[in-house]
Amino acid sequence: MIDKTAYIHPSAIVEEGAVIGAGVHIGPFCYVGSQVEIGEGTELKSHVVLNGVTKIGRDNRIFQFVSIGEINQDLKYAGEPTRVEVGDRNNIRESVTIHRGTVQGGSLTKVGSDNLLMVNAHIAHDCVIGNRCILANNATLGGHVKIDDFAIIGGMTAVHQFCIIGAHVMVGGCSGVAQDVPPFVIAQGNHATPFGINIEGLKRRGFEKADLHAIRNAYKLLYRSGKTLEEAQPEIAAIAAEFPKVKPFSDFFSRSTRGIIR
C-alpha cells in the first residue's frame, strides 16, 4: 500500500506489498522490498536498499547507499523471516549497513529513535541500539551488541559481539571494545580501558552536581579503591539507594555477560 502523498522517483523500485506512509520521499535508484514498511515523513535520498522484514519509523533521513534489512553475515542463518526495526527521526548517513536478526539471537535487530549513524557504520545481526546514540564514521558492531541511550561510539571503533555499552558512555575513536562498558564511563584503547566519567556529557543532559559527585564516587569504588567487584558492589548499591541516578551503574553488573572493562 502506497499513500497517495508519497513521492517515488520513476527510477526507484518498490515491490508490491510494501507499505509506504504519508509524505515519504523515495529518491532515485532506491529499492524497497515487498515486506518493508516505511513510516510517514521518512526520506530515502538515493540508491538506498531496504529489504527483508523491515519496519522504518517516521521522519528518518536515510542517505545514499544505505542497506537495511539485508541477509546477515552469520553463517548459521538459513533464510528465516527475521526482522529489522528502526524508530523515528534517525539520521542514517552514507553507506550504513543494518542487518536482519537471527533466530538464535531473538530474530530482531533494533535501532531506537533520534540516533546519528555516521558514514559506513555497521550494525550487525541482533544488535539493540537505544535512543539518541551516535555511531561515528566506520564504527562497527559485532552481533548481539547492546548500546544504551545517549552512548557515543567513536570513529573506527569495533565492538566485540555480545558486548553491552551502558547509557551515557563515550568510547574514543580507534578503540577495540572486548568487554562490557558500565554507564557514564569514558573508554578508550585496544583493548578499551576506563578513563573516568563522561562529566561533560552528563552536564549537557541536565545531571545535577550532587548526582555527578555520587556517580564519580561509584566509579572510584569500582576502579580506584583496589577492591574487587564483589567487594565494591554493596557500597555502590548503597550510593544508588541514596542517589537514584547511580542506579543504572549499580544495576549494570547483573546485566554484564562478558565482564566489565578494567
PDB file of C-alpha atoms in Angstrom:
ATOM      1  CA  MET A   1       0.000   0.000   0.000  1.00  0.00           C
ATOM      2  CA  ILE A   2       1.429   3.351  -1.034  1.00  0.00           C
ATOM      3  CA  ASP A   3      -0.036   6.536   0.417  1.00  0.00           C
ATOM      4  CA  LYS A   4      -1.153   8.963  -2.261  1.00  0.00           C
ATOM      5  CA  THR A   5       1.023  11.727  -0.775  1.00  0.00           C
ATOM      6  CA  ALA A   6       4.238   9.689  -1.059  1.00  0.00           C
ATOM      7  CA  TYR A   7       6.753  10.574  -3.769  1.00  0.00           C
ATOM      8  CA  ILE A   8       8.570   7.770  -5.585  1.00  0.00           C
ATOM      9  CA  HIS A   9      11.151   8.614  -8.212  1.00  0.00           C
ATOM     10  CA  PRO A  10      10.497   6.863 -11.559  1.00  0.00           C
ATOM     11  CA  SER A  11      13.826   5.014 -11.343  1.00  0.00           C
ATOM     12  CA  ALA A  12      13.083   3.573  -7.887  1.00  0.00           C
ATOM     13  CA  ILE A  13      11.718   0.036  -7.442  1.00  0.00           C
ATOM     14  CA  VAL A  14       9.032  -0.530  -4.810  1.00  0.00           C
ATOM     15  CA  GLU A  15       7.875  -4.134  -4.682  1.00  0.00           C
ATOM     16  CA  GLU A  16       4.183  -4.932  -4.402  1.00  0.00           C
ATOM     17  CA  GLY A  17       3.232  -5.412  -0.752  1.00  0.00           C
ATOM     18  CA  ALA A  18       5.442  -2.663   0.651  1.00  0.00           C
ATOM     19  CA  VAL A  19       3.711  -0.169   2.940  1.00  0.00           C
ATOM     20  CA  ILE A  20       4.686   3.436   2.234  1.00  0.00           C
ATOM     21  CA  GLY A  21       3.353   6.111   4.599  1.00  0.00           C
ATOM     22  CA  ALA A  22       2.206   9.673   4.038  1.00  0.00           C
ATOM     23  CA  GLY A  23       4.796  12.152   2.832  1.00  0.00           C
ATOM     24  CA  VAL A  24       7.509   9.534   2.296  1.00  0.00           C
ATOM     25  CA  HIS A  25      10.118  10.545  -0.291  1.00  0.00           C
ATOM     26  CA  ILE A  26      11.889   7.746  -2.182  1.00  0.00           C
ATOM     27  CA  GLY A  27      14.689   9.102  -4.346  1.00  0.00           C
ATOM     28  CA  PRO A  28      16.330   7.777  -7.487  1.00  0.00           C
ATOM     29  CA  PHE A  29      17.501   4.180  -7.829  1.00  0.00           C
ATOM     30  CA  CYS A  30      16.224   3.050  -4.433  1.00  0.00           C
ATOM     31  CA  TYR A  31      14.945  -0.491  -3.853  1.00  0.00           C
ATOM     32  CA  VAL A  32      12.174  -1.240  -1.345  1.00  0.00           C
ATOM     33  CA  GLY A  33      11.252  -4.897  -0.820  1.00  0.00           C
ATOM     34  CA  SER A  34       7.782  -6.350  -0.535  1.00  0.00           C
ATOM     35  CA  GLN A  35       7.907  -6.795   3.263  1.00  0.00           C
ATOM     36  CA  VAL A  36       9.155  -3.305   4.066  1.00  0.00           C
ATOM     37  CA  GLU A  37       7.110  -0.694   5.943  1.00  0.00           C
ATOM     38  CA  ILE A  38       8.156   2.975   5.881  1.00  0.00           C
ATOM     39  CA  GLY A  39       6.579   5.472   8.292  1.00  0.00           C
ATOM     40  CA  GLU A  40       5.338   8.873   7.267  1.00  0.00           C
ATOM     41  CA  GLY A  41       7.761  11.667   6.504  1.00  0.00           C
ATOM     42  CA  THR A  42      10.792   9.424   6.033  1.00  0.00           C
ATOM     43  CA  GLU A  43      13.163  10.330   3.188  1.00  0.00           C
ATOM     44  CA  LEU A  44      15.346   7.954   1.173  1.00  0.00           C
ATOM     45  CA  LYS A  45      17.887  10.100  -0.660  1.00  0.00           C
ATOM     46  CA  SER A  46      19.050   7.754  -3.467  1.00  0.00           C
ATOM     47  CA  HIS A  47      20.465   4.251  -4.057  1.00  0.00           C
ATOM     48  CA  VAL A  48      19.020   3.038  -0.722  1.00  0.00           C
ATOM     49  CA  VAL A  49      18.197  -0.668  -0.304  1.00  0.00           C
ATOM     50  CA  LEU A  50      15.508  -1.689   2.198  1.00  0.00           C
ATOM     51  CA  ASN A  51      14.944  -5.432   2.159  1.00  0.00           C
ATOM     52  CA  GLY A  52      13.523  -8.283   4.214  1.00  0.00           C
ATOM     53  CA  VAL A  53      11.007  -7.863   7.037  1.00  0.00           C
ATOM     54  CA  THR A  54      11.942  -4.287   7.836  1.00  0.00           C
ATOM     55  CA  LYS A  55       9.978  -1.574   9.604  1.00  0.00           C
ATOM     56  CA  ILE A  56      11.179   2.031   9.398  1.00  0.00           C
ATOM     57  CA  GLY A  57       9.553   4.670  11.615  1.00  0.00           C
ATOM     58  CA  ARG A  58       8.672   8.303  10.977  1.00  0.00           C
ATOM     59  CA  ASP A  59      10.753  11.261   9.828  1.00  0.00           C
ATOM     60  CA  ASN A  60      14.005   9.388   9.262  1.00  0.00           C
ATOM     61  CA  ARG A  61      16.602  10.678   6.795  1.00  0.00           C
ATOM     62  CA  ILE A  62      18.357   7.818   5.037  1.00  0.00           C
ATOM     63  CA  PHE A  63      21.253   8.785   2.795  1.00  0.00           C
ATOM     64  CA  GLN A  64      22.657   7.190  -0.341  1.00  0.00           C
ATOM     65  CA  PHE A  65      23.991   3.640  -0.455  1.00  0.00           C
ATOM     66  CA  VAL A  66      22.476   2.651   2.901  1.00  0.00           C
ATOM     67  CA  SER A  67      21.408  -1.001   3.204  1.00  0.00           C
ATOM     68  CA  ILE A  68      18.871  -2.017   5.860  1.00  0.00           C
ATOM     69  CA  GLY A  69      17.345  -5.453   6.406  1.00  0.00           C
ATOM     70  CA  GLU A  70      19.663  -7.419   4.166  1.00  0.00           C
ATOM     71  CA  ILE A  71      20.750 -11.009   4.899  1.00  0.00           C
ATOM     72  CA  ASN A  72      23.101 -11.052   7.885  1.00  0.00           C
ATOM     73  CA  GLN A  73      26.656 -12.404   7.900  1.00  0.00           C
ATOM     74  CA  ASP A  74      26.050 -15.166  10.446  1.00  0.00           C
ATOM     75  CA  LEU A  75      26.894 -18.484   8.751  1.00  0.00           C
ATOM     76  CA  LYS A  76      24.116 -20.188  10.752  1.00  0.00           C
ATOM     77  CA  TYR A  77      21.463 -18.059   9.074  1.00  0.00           C
ATOM     78  CA  ALA A  78      19.248 -20.215   6.863  1.00  0.00           C
ATOM     79  CA  GLY A  79      16.764 -17.717   5.469  1.00  0.00           C
ATOM     80  CA  GLU A  80      14.417 -17.481   8.463  1.00  0.00           C
ATOM     81  CA  PRO A  81      12.000 -14.490   8.431  1.00  0.00           C
ATOM     82  CA  THR A  82      13.933 -12.392  10.948  1.00  0.00           C
ATOM     83  CA  ARG A  83      13.470  -8.647  11.250  1.00  0.00           C
ATOM     84  CA  VAL A  84      14.863  -5.130  11.498  1.00  0.00           C
ATOM     85  CA  GLU A  85      13.064  -2.293  13.268  1.00  0.00           C
ATOM     86  CA  VAL A  86      14.184   1.340  13.106  1.00  0.00           C
ATOM     87  CA  GLY A  87      12.495   4.065  15.178  1.00  0.00           C
ATOM     88  CA  ASP A  88      11.836   7.724  14.398  1.00  0.00           C
ATOM     89  CA  ARG A  89      13.909  10.789  13.470  1.00  0.00           C
ATOM     90  CA  ASN A  90      17.164   8.966  12.863  1.00  0.00           C
ATOM     91  CA  ASN A  91      19.878  10.340  10.582  1.00  0.00           C
ATOM     92  CA  ILE A  92      21.388   7.363   8.780  1.00  0.00           C
ATOM     93  CA  ARG A  93      24.307   8.564   6.711  1.00  0.00           C
ATOM     94  CA  GLU A  94      26.013   7.225   3.613  1.00  0.00           C
ATOM     95  CA  SER A  95      26.820   3.508   3.309  1.00  0.00           C
ATOM     96  CA  VAL A  96      25.482   2.471   6.733  1.00  0.00           C
ATOM     97  CA  THR A  97      24.532  -1.220   6.939  1.00  0.00           C
ATOM     98  CA  ILE A  98      21.970  -2.692   9.351  1.00  0.00           C
ATOM     99  CA  HIS A  99      21.465  -6.462   9.039  1.00  0.00           C
ATOM    100  CA  ARG A 100      18.451  -8.541   9.962  1.00  0.00           C
ATOM    101  CA  GLY A 101      18.492 -10.674  13.121  1.00  0.00           C
ATOM    102  CA  THR A 102      18.941 -14.396  13.651  1.00  0.00           C
ATOM    103  CA  VAL A 103      16.651 -16.933  15.282  1.00  0.00           C
ATOM    104  CA  GLN A 104      19.367 -17.696  17.836  1.00  0.00           C
ATOM    105  CA  GLY A 105      19.593 -14.014  18.799  1.00  0.00           C
ATOM    106  CA  GLY A 106      15.882 -13.268  19.158  1.00  0.00           C
ATOM    107  CA  SER A 107      15.159 -12.644  15.443  1.00  0.00           C
ATOM    108  CA  LEU A 108      15.363  -8.853  15.703  1.00  0.00           C
ATOM    109  CA  THR A 109      17.894  -6.120  15.063  1.00  0.00           C
ATOM    110  CA  LYS A 110      16.534  -2.910  16.585  1.00  0.00           C
ATOM    111  CA  VAL A 111      17.530   0.757  16.367  1.00  0.00           C
ATOM    112  CA  GLY A 112      15.676   3.294  18.522  1.00  0.00           C
ATOM    113  CA  SER A 113      14.944   6.952  17.783  1.00  0.00           C
ATOM    114  CA  ASP A 114      16.905  10.203  17.369  1.00  0.00           C
ATOM    115  CA  ASN A 115      20.195   8.464  16.611  1.00  0.00           C
ATOM    116  CA  LEU A 116      23.003   9.610  14.321  1.00  0.00           C
ATOM    117  CA  LEU A 117      24.663   6.792  12.407  1.00  0.00           C
ATOM    118  CA  MET A 118      27.589   8.296  10.535  1.00  0.00           C
ATOM    119  CA  VAL A 119      29.215   7.194   7.280  1.00  0.00           C
ATOM    120  CA  ASN A 120      29.906   3.478   6.889  1.00  0.00           C
ATOM    121  CA  ALA A 121      28.772   2.445  10.381  1.00  0.00           C
ATOM    122  CA  HIS A 122      27.812  -1.231  10.614  1.00  0.00           C
ATOM    123  CA  ILE A 123      25.131  -2.687  12.909  1.00  0.00           C
ATOM    124  CA  ALA A 124      25.259  -6.478  12.802  1.00  0.00           C
ATOM    125  CA  HIS A 125      22.523  -9.037  13.436  1.00  0.00           C
ATOM    126  CA  ASP A 126      20.575  -8.931  16.705  1.00  0.00           C
ATOM    127  CA  CYS A 127      22.073  -5.639  17.900  1.00  0.00           C
ATOM    128  CA  VAL A 128      19.833  -3.385  20.001  1.00  0.00           C
ATOM    129  CA  ILE A 129      20.577   0.347  19.877  1.00  0.00           C
ATOM    130  CA  GLY A 130      18.794   2.751  22.221  1.00  0.00           C
ATOM    131  CA  ASN A 131      17.841   6.389  21.665  1.00  0.00           C
ATOM    132  CA  ARG A 132      19.978   9.468  20.998  1.00  0.00           C
ATOM    133  CA  CYS A 133      23.137   7.478  20.338  1.00  0.00           C
ATOM    134  CA  ILE A 134      25.946   8.423  17.952  1.00  0.00           C
ATOM    135  CA  LEU A 135      27.967   5.910  15.963  1.00  0.00           C
ATOM    136  CA  ALA A 136      30.761   7.841  14.279  1.00  0.00           C
ATOM    137  CA  ASN A 137      32.326   7.053  10.903  1.00  0.00           C
ATOM    138  CA  ASN A 138      33.274   3.386  10.410  1.00  0.00           C
ATOM    139  CA  ALA A 139      32.071   2.297  13.855  1.00  0.00           C
ATOM    140  CA  THR A 140      31.476  -1.461  13.695  1.00  0.00           C
ATOM    141  CA  LEU A 141      29.259  -3.522  15.983  1.00  0.00           C
ATOM    142  CA  GLY A 142      29.518  -7.310  16.101  1.00  0.00           C
ATOM    143  CA  GLY A 143      26.396  -9.404  16.501  1.00  0.00           C
ATOM    144  CA  HIS A 144      24.193  -9.190  19.615  1.00  0.00           C
ATOM    145  CA  VAL A 145      25.732  -5.912  20.852  1.00  0.00           C
ATOM    146  CA  LYS A 146      23.516  -3.732  23.063  1.00  0.00           C
ATOM    147  CA  ILE A 147      24.029   0.032  23.241  1.00  0.00           C
ATOM    148  CA  ASP A 148      22.010   2.028  25.775  1.00  0.00           C
ATOM    149  CA  ASP A 149      20.669   5.577  25.402  1.00  0.00           C
ATOM    150  CA  PHE A 150      22.992   8.561  24.813  1.00  0.00           C
ATOM    151  CA  ALA A 151      26.062   6.414  24.133  1.00  0.00           C
ATOM    152  CA  ILE A 152      28.717   7.656  21.690  1.00  0.00           C
ATOM    153  CA  ILE A 153      30.947   5.248  19.760  1.00  0.00           C
ATOM    154  CA  GLY A 154      33.981   6.934  18.203  1.00  0.00           C
ATOM    155  CA  GLY A 155      35.130   6.570  14.623  1.00  0.00           C
ATOM    156  CA  MET A 156      36.970   3.422  13.539  1.00  0.00           C
ATOM    157  CA  THR A 157      35.924   1.656  16.762  1.00  0.00           C
ATOM    158  CA  ALA A 158      34.999  -2.033  16.798  1.00  0.00           C
ATOM    159  CA  VAL A 159      32.752  -3.594  19.449  1.00  0.00           C
ATOM    160  CA  HIS A 160      33.021  -7.349  20.043  1.00  0.00           C
ATOM    161  CA  GLN A 161      29.883  -9.450  19.718  1.00  0.00           C
ATOM    162  CA  PHE A 162      27.643  -9.737  22.808  1.00  0.00           C
ATOM    163  CA  CYS A 163      29.167  -6.642  24.460  1.00  0.00           C
ATOM    164  CA  ILE A 164      26.952  -4.165  26.309  1.00  0.00           C
ATOM    165  CA  ILE A 165      27.669  -0.429  26.222  1.00  0.00           C
ATOM    166  CA  GLY A 166      25.902   1.405  29.044  1.00  0.00           C
ATOM    167  CA  ALA A 167      23.970   4.677  28.895  1.00  0.00           C
ATOM    168  CA  HIS A 168      25.932   7.944  28.501  1.00  0.00           C
ATOM    169  CA  VAL A 169      29.159   6.078  27.691  1.00  0.00           C
ATOM    170  CA  MET A 170      31.722   7.682  25.406  1.00  0.00           C
ATOM    171  CA  VAL A 171      34.065   5.295  23.591  1.00  0.00           C
ATOM    172  CA  GLY A 172      37.011   7.071  21.966  1.00  0.00           C
ATOM    173  CA  GLY A 173      37.954   6.623  18.340  1.00  0.00           C
ATOM    174  CA  CYS A 174      40.063   3.711  17.068  1.00  0.00           C
ATOM    175  CA  SER A 175      39.177   1.606  20.108  1.00  0.00           C
ATOM    176  CA  GLY A 176      38.552  -2.127  20.393  1.00  0.00           C
ATOM    177  CA  VAL A 177      35.836  -2.936  22.926  1.00  0.00           C
ATOM    178  CA  ALA A 178      36.052  -6.560  24.055  1.00  0.00           C
ATOM    179  CA  GLN A 179      34.143  -6.359  27.368  1.00  0.00           C
ATOM    180  CA  ASP A 180      31.112  -4.517  28.721  1.00  0.00           C
ATOM    181  CA  VAL A 181      31.371  -0.784  29.471  1.00  0.00           C
ATOM    182  CA  PRO A 182      29.364   0.435  32.502  1.00  0.00           C
ATOM    183  CA  PRO A 183      27.154   3.542  32.205  1.00  0.00           C
ATOM    184  CA  PHE A 184      28.683   7.035  32.355  1.00  0.00           C
ATOM    185  CA  VAL A 185      32.240   5.821  31.625  1.00  0.00           C
ATOM    186  CA  ILE A 186      34.758   7.163  29.104  1.00  0.00           C
ATOM    187  CA  ALA A 187      36.590   4.243  27.468  1.00  0.00           C
ATOM    188  CA  GLN A 188      39.500   4.280  25.032  1.00  0.00           C
ATOM    189  CA  GLY A 189      42.130   1.977  23.596  1.00  0.00           C
ATOM    190  CA  ASN A 190      42.651  -1.516  22.230  1.00  0.00           C
ATOM    191  CA  HIS A 191      41.502  -3.197  24.250  1.00  0.00           C
ATOM    192  CA  ALA A 192      39.398  -0.368  25.711  1.00  0.00           C
ATOM    193  CA  THR A 193      40.031   0.626  29.323  1.00  0.00           C
ATOM    194  CA  PRO A 194      38.250   3.198  31.538  1.00  0.00           C
ATOM    195  CA  PHE A 195      39.388   6.836  31.668  1.00  0.00           C
ATOM    196  CA  GLY A 196      36.927   8.413  34.082  1.00  0.00           C
ATOM    197  CA  ILE A 197      33.346   9.650  33.917  1.00  0.00           C
ATOM    198  CA  ASN A 198      31.715  11.400  30.954  1.00  0.00           C
ATOM    199  CA  ILE A 199      31.139  14.522  33.058  1.00  0.00           C
ATOM    200  CA  GLU A 200      30.632  16.990  30.198  1.00  0.00           C
ATOM    201  CA  GLY A 201      28.077  14.774  28.512  1.00  0.00           C
ATOM    202  CA  LEU A 202      26.162  14.326  31.750  1.00  0.00           C
ATOM    203  CA  LYS A 203      26.177  18.083  32.432  1.00  0.00           C
ATOM    204  CA  ARG A 204      24.714  18.728  28.972  1.00  0.00           C
ATOM    205  CA  ARG A 205      21.915  16.299  29.780  1.00  0.00           C
ATOM    206  CA  GLY A 206      20.956  18.044  32.994  1.00  0.00           C
ATOM    207  CA  PHE A 207      22.562  15.916  35.696  1.00  0.00           C
ATOM    208  CA  GLU A 208      22.766  17.802  38.997  1.00  0.00           C
ATOM    209  CA  LYS A 209      26.062  18.409  40.786  1.00  0.00           C
ATOM    210  CA  ALA A 210      25.161  16.045  43.648  1.00  0.00           C
ATOM    211  CA  ASP A 211      24.359  13.259  41.176  1.00  0.00           C
ATOM    212  CA  LEU A 212      27.629  13.812  39.335  1.00  0.00           C
ATOM    213  CA  HIS A 213      29.521  13.602  42.615  1.00  0.00           C
ATOM    214  CA  ALA A 214      27.714  10.359  43.511  1.00  0.00           C
ATOM    215  CA  ILE A 215      28.467   8.839  40.094  1.00  0.00           C
ATOM    216  CA  ARG A 216      32.120   9.784  40.457  1.00  0.00           C
ATOM    217  CA  ASN A 217      32.232   8.138  43.898  1.00  0.00           C
ATOM    218  CA  ALA A 218      30.722   4.944  42.483  1.00  0.00           C
ATOM    219  CA  TYR A 219      33.325   4.980  39.704  1.00  0.00           C
ATOM    220  CA  LYS A 220      36.144   5.399  42.224  1.00  0.00           C
ATOM    221  CA  LEU A 221      34.867   2.465  44.259  1.00  0.00           C
ATOM    222  CA  LEU A 222      34.934   0.254  41.190  1.00  0.00           C
ATOM    223  CA  TYR A 223      38.139   1.403  39.552  1.00  0.00           C
ATOM    224  CA  ARG A 224      40.353   3.161  42.097  1.00  0.00           C
ATOM    225  CA  SER A 225      39.672   1.658  45.518  1.00  0.00           C
ATOM    226  CA  GLY A 226      41.626  -1.540  44.945  1.00  0.00           C
ATOM    227  CA  LYS A 227      38.518  -3.543  45.814  1.00  0.00           C
ATOM    228  CA  THR A 228      37.231  -6.479  43.817  1.00  0.00           C
ATOM    229  CA  LEU A 229      33.930  -6.156  42.000  1.00  0.00           C
ATOM    230  CA  GLU A 230      32.281  -8.315  44.664  1.00  0.00           C
ATOM    231  CA  GLU A 231      33.609  -6.043  47.409  1.00  0.00           C
ATOM    232  CA  ALA A 232      32.648  -2.812  45.634  1.00  0.00           C
ATOM    233  CA  GLN A 233      29.132  -3.797  44.597  1.00  0.00           C
ATOM    234  CA  PRO A 234      27.385  -3.411  48.005  1.00  0.00           C
ATOM    235  CA  GLU A 235      28.901   0.038  48.518  1.00  0.00           C
ATOM    236  CA  ILE A 236      27.897   1.131  45.012  1.00  0.00           C
ATOM    237  CA  ALA A 237      24.381  -0.199  45.663  1.00  0.00           C
ATOM    238  CA  ALA A 238      24.242   1.902  48.850  1.00  0.00           C
ATOM    239  CA  ILE A 239      25.137   5.026  46.863  1.00  0.00           C
ATOM    240  CA  ALA A 240      22.457   4.154  44.302  1.00  0.00           C
ATOM    241  CA  ALA A 241      19.869   3.806  47.071  1.00  0.00           C
ATOM    242  CA  GLU A 242      20.544   7.412  48.084  1.00  0.00           C
ATOM    243  CA  PHE A 243      21.074   8.786  44.571  1.00  0.00           C
ATOM    244  CA  PRO A 244      18.754   7.103  42.008  1.00  0.00           C
ATOM    245  CA  LYS A 245      20.801   8.448  39.071  1.00  0.00           C
ATOM    246  CA  VAL A 246      23.527   5.987  40.083  1.00  0.00           C
ATOM    247  CA  LYS A 247      21.148   3.021  39.780  1.00  0.00           C
ATOM    248  CA  PRO A 248      21.986   2.235  36.110  1.00  0.00           C
ATOM    249  CA  PHE A 249      25.641   1.923  37.177  1.00  0.00           C
ATOM    250  CA  SER A 250      24.743  -0.372  40.085  1.00  0.00           C
ATOM    251  CA  ASP A 251      22.311  -2.476  38.040  1.00  0.00           C
ATOM    252  CA  PHE A 252      24.761  -2.910  35.174  1.00  0.00           C
ATOM    253  CA  PHE A 253      26.753  -5.631  36.909  1.00  0.00           C
ATOM    254  CA  SER A 254      23.821  -8.056  36.763  1.00  0.00           C
ATOM    255  CA  ARG A 255      23.417  -7.349  33.029  1.00  0.00           C
ATOM    256  CA  SER A 256      27.036  -7.917  32.142  1.00  0.00           C
ATOM    257  CA  THR A 257      27.819 -11.205  30.427  1.00  0.00           C
ATOM    258  CA  ARG A 258      31.374 -10.641  29.181  1.00  0.00           C
ATOM    259  CA  GLY A 259      32.742  -8.978  32.289  1.00  0.00           C
ATOM    260  CA  ILE A 260      33.348  -5.247  32.556  1.00  0.00           C
ATOM    261  CA  ILE A 261      36.354  -3.326  31.264  1.00  0.00           C
ATOM    262  CA  ARG A 262      39.013  -2.882  33.959  1.00  0.00           C
TER     263      ARG A 262
END
